[in-house]
Amino acid sequence: AQSVTQPDIHITVSEGASLELRCNYSYGATPYLFWYVQSPGQGLQLLLKYFSGDTLVQGIKGFEAEFKRSQSSFNLRKPSVHWSDAAEYFCAVEPKTSYDKVIFGPGTSLSVIP
Amino acid sequence: ETGVTQSPTHLIKTRGQQVTLRCSSQSGHNTVSWYQQALGQGPQFIFQYYREEENGRGNFPPRFSGLQFPNYSSELNVNALELDDSALYLCASSSFDRVGELFFGEGSRLTVL
């Protein structure tokens, strides 16, 4: 079945530590890939996207993500986390068909310890 | 600030009632998508409107319906409300040729009692 999974429901990191949030997808053809962030009381914001080409993509707020076709993964990373990064992070896909829209994973909640 | 505004921000209804949620899209965007986000879950796709026509629908019953107006604003209507309809309803506007780049409003929090 087609799906987007985020294995980690909740992650806690110390401020200044590195971060990696995992995302796996199951689709016949590699879909378009995205990461969105939802901060408390705010709408979702697009962090970065991958369509094709270079498998390491840079986004806003110092985030990057790496696409690995062999693992069907699109993991989000940040070298040094700030307290303001505490939020809910969603991996999302848009299958490359005419009738499918952006599908979100279940999310990973990030807490940052000062 | 995405330029996408939703109203109302919060509302409480009782089971069986009907609700209308509104969304003003960002300037220059011609597509509006609606999502339902239950507590602790990811957004679930309800439907999308492009040029006033429904352009894709998720796994939601017909009592969830929508409209898009010539100025690209949109409404989500839910009839015969059920307790499980309690959720945050998110509107996202986009340009049809910009794949996956959604600009979200802050949502309408619906509570069904």
mmCIF file of C-alpha atoms in Angstrom:
data_model
loop_
_atom_site.group_PDB
_atom_site.id
_atom_site.type_symbol
_atom_site.label_atom_id
_atom_site.label_comp_id
_atom_site.label_asym_id
_atom_site.label_seq_id
_atom_site.Cartn_x
_atom_site.Cartn_y
_atom_site.Cartn_z
ATOM 1 C CA ALA A 1 0.000 0.000 0.000
ATOM 2 C CA GLN A 2 1.096 3.550 -0.689
ATOM 3 C CA SER A 3 2.199 5.278 2.495
ATOM 4 C CA VAL A 4 4.401 7.828 4.203
ATOM 5 C CA THR A 5 5.857 6.809 7.541
ATOM 6 C CA GLN A 6 7.736 8.695 10.204
ATOM 7 C CA PRO A 7 9.064 6.094 12.638
ATOM 8 C CA ASP A 8 9.689 8.518 15.491
ATOM 9 C CA ILE A 9 6.590 9.913 17.183
ATOM 10 C CA HIS A 10 8.564 12.153 19.513
ATOM 11 C CA ILE A 11 12.222 13.190 19.735
ATOM 12 C CA THR A 12 13.980 15.238 22.403
ATOM 13 C CA VAL A 13 17.344 16.878 21.754
ATOM 14 C CA SER A 14 19.491 19.360 23.626
ATOM 15 C CA GLU A 15 19.965 22.812 22.209
ATOM 16 C CA GLY A 16 23.042 22.854 20.025
ATOM 17 C CA ALA A 17 22.902 19.144 19.297
ATOM 18 C CA SER A 18 22.413 17.738 15.823
ATOM 19 C CA LEU A 19 19.058 16.447 14.628
ATOM 20 C CA GLU A 20 17.844 13.826 12.191
ATOM 21 C CA LEU A 21 14.179 13.098 11.596
ATOM 22 C CA ARG A 22 13.347 10.008 9.603
ATOM 23 C CA CYS A 23 10.876 9.620 6.759
ATOM 24 C CA ASN A 24 10.156 6.607 4.566
ATOM 25 C CA TYR A 25 7.717 6.300 1.711
ATOM 26 C CA SER A 26 6.190 3.439 -0.205
ATOM 27 C CA TYR A 27 5.208 4.314 -3.749
ATOM 28 C CA GLY A 28 5.750 2.616 -7.086
ATOM 29 C CA ALA A 29 7.594 5.601 -8.508
ATOM 30 C CA THR A 30 9.543 8.103 -6.449
ATOM 31 C CA PRO A 31 7.093 10.866 -5.552
ATOM 32 C CA TYR A 32 7.863 14.517 -5.060
ATOM 33 C CA LEU A 33 9.106 14.863 -1.473
ATOM 34 C CA PHE A 34 8.635 17.618 1.097
ATOM 35 C CA TRP A 35 9.163 18.510 4.724
ATOM 36 C CA TYR A 36 6.762 20.856 6.500
ATOM 37 C CA VAL A 37 6.949 22.300 10.031
ATOM 38 C CA GLN A 38 4.041 23.220 12.273
ATOM 39 C CA SER A 39 4.913 25.462 15.192
ATOM 40 C CA PRO A 40 2.460 25.876 18.071
ATOM 41 C CA GLY A 41 -0.486 28.012 17.030
ATOM 42 C CA GLN A 42 0.785 28.410 13.483
ATOM 43 C CA GLY A 43 0.010 26.936 10.125
ATOM 44 C CA LEU A 44 2.263 24.491 8.360
ATOM 45 C CA GLN A 45 5.288 25.942 6.606
ATOM 46 C CA LEU A 46 7.286 24.351 3.809
ATOM 47 C CA LEU A 47 10.895 23.713 4.866
ATOM 48 C CA LEU A 48 12.241 22.121 1.692
ATOM 49 C CA LYS A 49 11.364 20.006 -1.316
ATOM 50 C CA TYR A 50 12.933 17.410 -3.594
ATOM 51 C CA PHE A 51 11.886 16.877 -7.172
ATOM 52 C CA SER A 52 14.978 15.449 -8.862
ATOM 53 C CA GLY A 53 18.706 15.964 -9.224
ATOM 54 C CA ASP A 54 21.059 16.532 -6.316
ATOM 55 C CA THR A 55 19.986 14.218 -3.512
ATOM 56 C CA LEU A 56 20.957 16.673 -0.770
ATOM 57 C CA VAL A 57 18.599 19.628 -0.653
ATOM 58 C CA GLN A 58 18.851 22.758 1.408
ATOM 59 C CA GLY A 59 15.882 24.448 2.985
ATOM 60 C CA ILE A 60 14.979 27.339 5.189
ATOM 61 C CA LYS A 61 15.998 27.778 8.834
ATOM 62 C CA GLY A 62 19.223 25.819 8.324
ATOM 63 C CA PHE A 63 17.537 22.501 7.534
ATOM 64 C CA GLU A 64 18.625 20.033 4.884
ATOM 65 C CA ALA A 65 17.332 16.677 3.723
ATOM 66 C CA GLU A 66 18.858 13.750 1.889
ATOM 67 C CA PHE A 67 16.996 11.574 -0.588
ATOM 68 C CA LYS A 68 18.101 7.940 -0.703
ATOM 69 C CA ARG A 69 16.345 5.996 -3.440
ATOM 70 C CA SER A 70 17.686 2.621 -2.278
ATOM 71 C CA GLN A 71 16.140 3.133 1.150
ATOM 72 C CA SER A 72 13.004 5.010 0.023
ATOM 73 C CA SER A 73 13.928 7.630 2.581
ATOM 74 C CA PHE A 74 14.011 11.388 2.821
ATOM 75 C CA ASN A 75 15.503 12.256 6.202
ATOM 76 C CA LEU A 76 15.591 15.784 7.576
ATOM 77 C CA ARG A 77 18.716 17.054 9.324
ATOM 78 C CA LYS A 78 20.017 20.089 11.124
ATOM 79 C CA PRO A 79 23.584 20.414 12.456
ATOM 80 C CA SER A 80 22.715 22.499 15.529
ATOM 81 C CA VAL A 81 19.214 22.763 16.941
ATOM 82 C CA HIS A 82 17.863 25.981 18.446
ATOM 83 C CA TRP A 83 15.128 26.159 21.077
ATOM 84 C CA SER A 84 12.857 27.778 18.497
ATOM 85 C CA ASP A 85 12.979 24.585 16.396
ATOM 86 C CA ALA A 86 10.637 22.851 18.844
ATOM 87 C CA ALA A 87 7.636 21.989 16.689
ATOM 88 C CA GLU A 88 5.840 19.229 14.809
ATOM 89 C CA TYR A 89 7.561 18.085 11.632
ATOM 90 C CA PHE A 90 5.736 16.423 8.773
ATOM 91 C CA CYS A 91 7.165 14.564 5.853
ATOM 92 C CA ALA A 92 4.917 14.800 2.816
ATOM 93 C CA VAL A 93 4.762 13.378 -0.696
ATOM 94 C CA GLU A 94 2.959 14.154 -3.897
ATOM 95 C CA PRO A 95 2.764 11.104 -6.138
ATOM 96 C CA LYS A 96 3.584 11.747 -9.781
ATOM 97 C CA THR A 97 0.102 11.097 -11.081
ATOM 98 C CA SER A 98 -2.584 13.449 -12.223
ATOM 99 C CA TYR A 99 -5.026 12.704 -9.470
ATOM 100 C CA ASP A 100 -3.028 12.496 -6.253
ATOM 101 C CA LYS A 101 -2.356 15.429 -4.017
ATOM 102 C CA VAL A 102 0.037 16.166 -1.177
ATOM 103 C CA ILE A 103 -0.123 13.385 1.396
ATOM 104 C CA PHE A 104 1.297 13.946 4.875
ATOM 105 C CA GLY A 105 2.958 11.535 7.237
ATOM 106 C CA PRO A 106 1.878 11.240 10.871
ATOM 107 C CA GLY A 107 4.491 13.702 12.107
ATOM 108 C CA THR A 108 7.367 13.791 14.577
ATOM 109 C CA SER A 109 7.140 16.059 17.594
ATOM 110 C CA LEU A 110 10.460 17.705 18.458
ATOM 111 C CA SER A 111 11.249 18.972 21.944
ATOM 112 C CA VAL A 112 14.410 20.974 22.622
ATOM 113 C CA ILE A 113 16.055 21.010 26.044
ATOM 114 C CA PRO A 114 17.780 24.330 26.847
ATOM 115 C CA GLU B 1 2.631 35.187 7.297
ATOM 116 C CA THR B 2 1.382 33.247 4.300
ATOM 117 C CA GLY B 3 -1.455 35.545 3.292
ATOM 118 C CA VAL B 4 -3.940 32.702 3.733
ATOM 119 C CA THR B 5 -6.679 33.561 6.190
ATOM 120 C CA GLN B 6 -9.278 31.263 7.654
ATOM 121 C CA SER B 7 -12.444 31.962 9.599
ATOM 122 C CA PRO B 8 -13.671 31.324 12.127
ATOM 123 C CA THR B 9 -10.627 30.366 14.185
ATOM 124 C CA HIS B 10 -12.629 28.387 16.715
ATOM 125 C CA LEU B 11 -16.180 27.127 16.796
ATOM 126 C CA ILE B 12 -18.324 24.694 18.717
ATOM 127 C CA LYS B 13 -21.208 22.775 17.169
ATOM 128 C CA THR B 14 -23.452 19.955 18.260
ATOM 129 C CA ARG B 15 -23.884 16.622 16.559
ATOM 130 C CA GLY B 16 -26.138 16.788 13.525
ATOM 131 C CA GLN B 17 -25.551 20.471 12.835
ATOM 132 C CA GLN B 18 -23.932 21.942 9.754
ATOM 133 C CA VAL B 19 -20.821 24.118 9.554
ATOM 134 C CA THR B 20 -19.225 26.375 6.955
ATOM 135 C CA LEU B 21 -15.541 27.256 7.109
ATOM 136 C CA ARG B 22 -14.010 29.964 4.967
ATOM 137 C CA CYS B 23 -10.617 30.526 3.421
ATOM 138 C CA SER B 24 -9.060 33.424 1.548
ATOM 139 C CA SER B 25 -6.167 32.322 -0.598
ATOM 140 C CA GLN B 26 -2.862 34.075 -1.105
ATOM 141 C CA SER B 27 -2.728 36.614 -3.885
ATOM 142 C CA GLY B 28 -1.773 35.014 -7.183
ATOM 143 C CA HIS B 29 -2.790 31.499 -6.153
ATOM 144 C CA ASN B 30 -5.521 29.699 -8.096
ATOM 145 C CA THR B 31 -5.768 26.441 -6.159
ATOM 146 C CA VAL B 32 -7.139 25.714 -2.699
ATOM 147 C CA SER B 33 -6.793 22.464 -0.785
ATOM 148 C CA TRP B 34 -8.541 21.506 2.445
ATOM 149 C CA TYR B 35 -7.131 19.206 5.094
ATOM 150 C CA GLN B 36 -8.463 17.759 8.324
ATOM 151 C CA GLN B 37 -5.981 17.375 11.167
ATOM 152 C CA ALA B 38 -7.155 15.373 14.155
ATOM 153 C CA LEU B 39 -5.298 15.835 17.415
ATOM 154 C CA GLY B 40 -1.853 14.247 17.300
ATOM 155 C CA GLN B 41 -2.127 13.232 13.646
ATOM 156 C CA GLY B 42 -0.947 14.453 10.297
ATOM 157 C CA PRO B 43 -3.226 16.448 7.998
ATOM 158 C CA GLN B 44 -5.597 14.314 5.930
ATOM 159 C CA PHE B 45 -6.471 15.515 2.425
ATOM 160 C CA ILE B 46 -10.169 16.314 1.994
ATOM 161 C CA PHE B 47 -10.320 17.873 -1.487
ATOM 162 C CA GLN B 48 -8.802 20.449 -3.785
ATOM 163 C CA TYR B 49 -10.371 23.151 -5.916
ATOM 164 C CA TYR B 50 -8.873 24.606 -9.066
ATOM 165 C CA ARG B 51 -10.666 27.275 -11.083
ATOM 166 C CA GLU B 52 -13.902 26.669 -9.165
ATOM 167 C CA GLU B 53 -13.974 22.938 -9.913
ATOM 168 C CA GLU B 54 -13.197 20.064 -7.552
ATOM 169 C CA ASN B 55 -9.856 18.644 -8.650
ATOM 170 C CA GLY B 56 -9.267 15.631 -6.482
ATOM 171 C CA ARG B 57 -10.846 14.255 -3.344
ATOM 172 C CA GLY B 58 -9.596 12.213 -0.426
ATOM 173 C CA ASN B 59 -11.407 9.509 1.488
ATOM 174 C CA PHE B 60 -14.145 11.697 2.963
ATOM 175 C CA PRO B 61 -17.920 11.172 2.691
ATOM 176 C CA PRO B 62 -20.166 13.384 0.524
ATOM 177 C CA ARG B 63 -21.349 15.355 3.555
ATOM 178 C CA PHE B 64 -18.000 17.139 3.191
ATOM 179 C CA SER B 65 -18.438 19.557 0.311
ATOM 180 C CA GLY B 66 -16.804 22.704 -0.912
ATOM 181 C CA LEU B 67 -16.877 25.693 -3.175
ATOM 182 C CA GLN B 68 -14.336 27.940 -4.809
ATOM 183 C CA PHE B 69 -15.286 31.424 -5.878
ATOM 184 C CA PRO B 70 -14.038 33.503 -8.836
ATOM 185 C CA ASN B 71 -11.600 35.324 -6.533
ATOM 186 C CA TYR B 72 -10.206 31.871 -5.586
ATOM 187 C CA SER B 73 -11.450 32.017 -1.999
ATOM 188 C CA SER B 74 -13.100 28.847 -0.798
ATOM 189 C CA GLU B 75 -15.582 27.327 1.589
ATOM 190 C CA LEU B 76 -15.695 23.936 3.270
ATOM 191 C CA ASN B 77 -19.142 22.732 4.303
ATOM 192 C CA VAL B 78 -19.778 19.782 6.566
ATOM 193 C CA ASN B 79 -23.322 18.506 7.043
ATOM 194 C CA ALA B 80 -24.711 16.202 9.727
ATOM 195 C CA LEU B 81 -21.740 16.737 12.026
ATOM 196 C CA GLU B 82 -20.391 13.765 13.925
ATOM 197 C CA LEU B 83 -18.234 13.713 17.039
ATOM 198 C CA ASP B 84 -15.279 12.455 14.978
ATOM 199 C CA ASP B 85 -15.430 15.612 12.860
ATOM 200 C CA SER B 86 -13.808 17.466 15.760
ATOM 201 C CA ALA B 87 -10.461 18.568 14.358
ATOM 202 C CA LEU B 88 -8.363 21.409 13.027
ATOM 203 C CA TYR B 89 -9.373 22.208 9.459
ATOM 204 C CA LEU B 90 -6.571 23.610 7.370
ATOM 205 C CA CYS B 91 -6.813 25.484 4.133
ATOM 206 C CA ALA B 92 -3.829 25.708 1.816
ATOM 207 C CA SER B 93 -3.500 27.799 -1.286
ATOM 208 C CA SER B 94 -1.068 27.178 -4.101
ATOM 209 C CA SER B 95 -0.337 27.867 -7.705
ATOM 210 C CA PHE B 96 -1.374 24.926 -9.856
ATOM 211 C CA ASP B 97 1.999 24.779 -11.604
ATOM 212 C CA ARG B 98 4.030 24.777 -8.376
ATOM 213 C CA VAL B 99 3.915 21.147 -7.323
ATOM 214 C CA GLY B 100 3.409 20.545 -3.626
ATOM 215 C CA GLU B 101 4.199 24.067 -2.499
ATOM 216 C CA LEU B 102 1.282 24.681 -0.190
ATOM 217 C CA PHE B 103 0.764 27.840 1.828
ATOM 218 C CA PHE B 104 -1.350 27.142 4.869
ATOM 219 C CA GLY B 105 -3.623 29.228 6.999
ATOM 220 C CA GLU B 106 -3.663 28.801 10.754
ATOM 221 C CA GLY B 107 -6.774 26.682 10.635
ATOM 222 C CA SER B 108 -10.267 26.536 12.063
ATOM 223 C CA ARG B 109 -10.620 24.483 15.224
ATOM 224 C CA LEU B 110 -13.991 22.681 15.199
ATOM 225 C CA THR B 111 -15.349 21.000 18.288
ATOM 226 C CA VAL B 112 -18.450 18.833 17.943
ATOM 227 C CA LEU B 113 -20.325 18.058 21.151
#
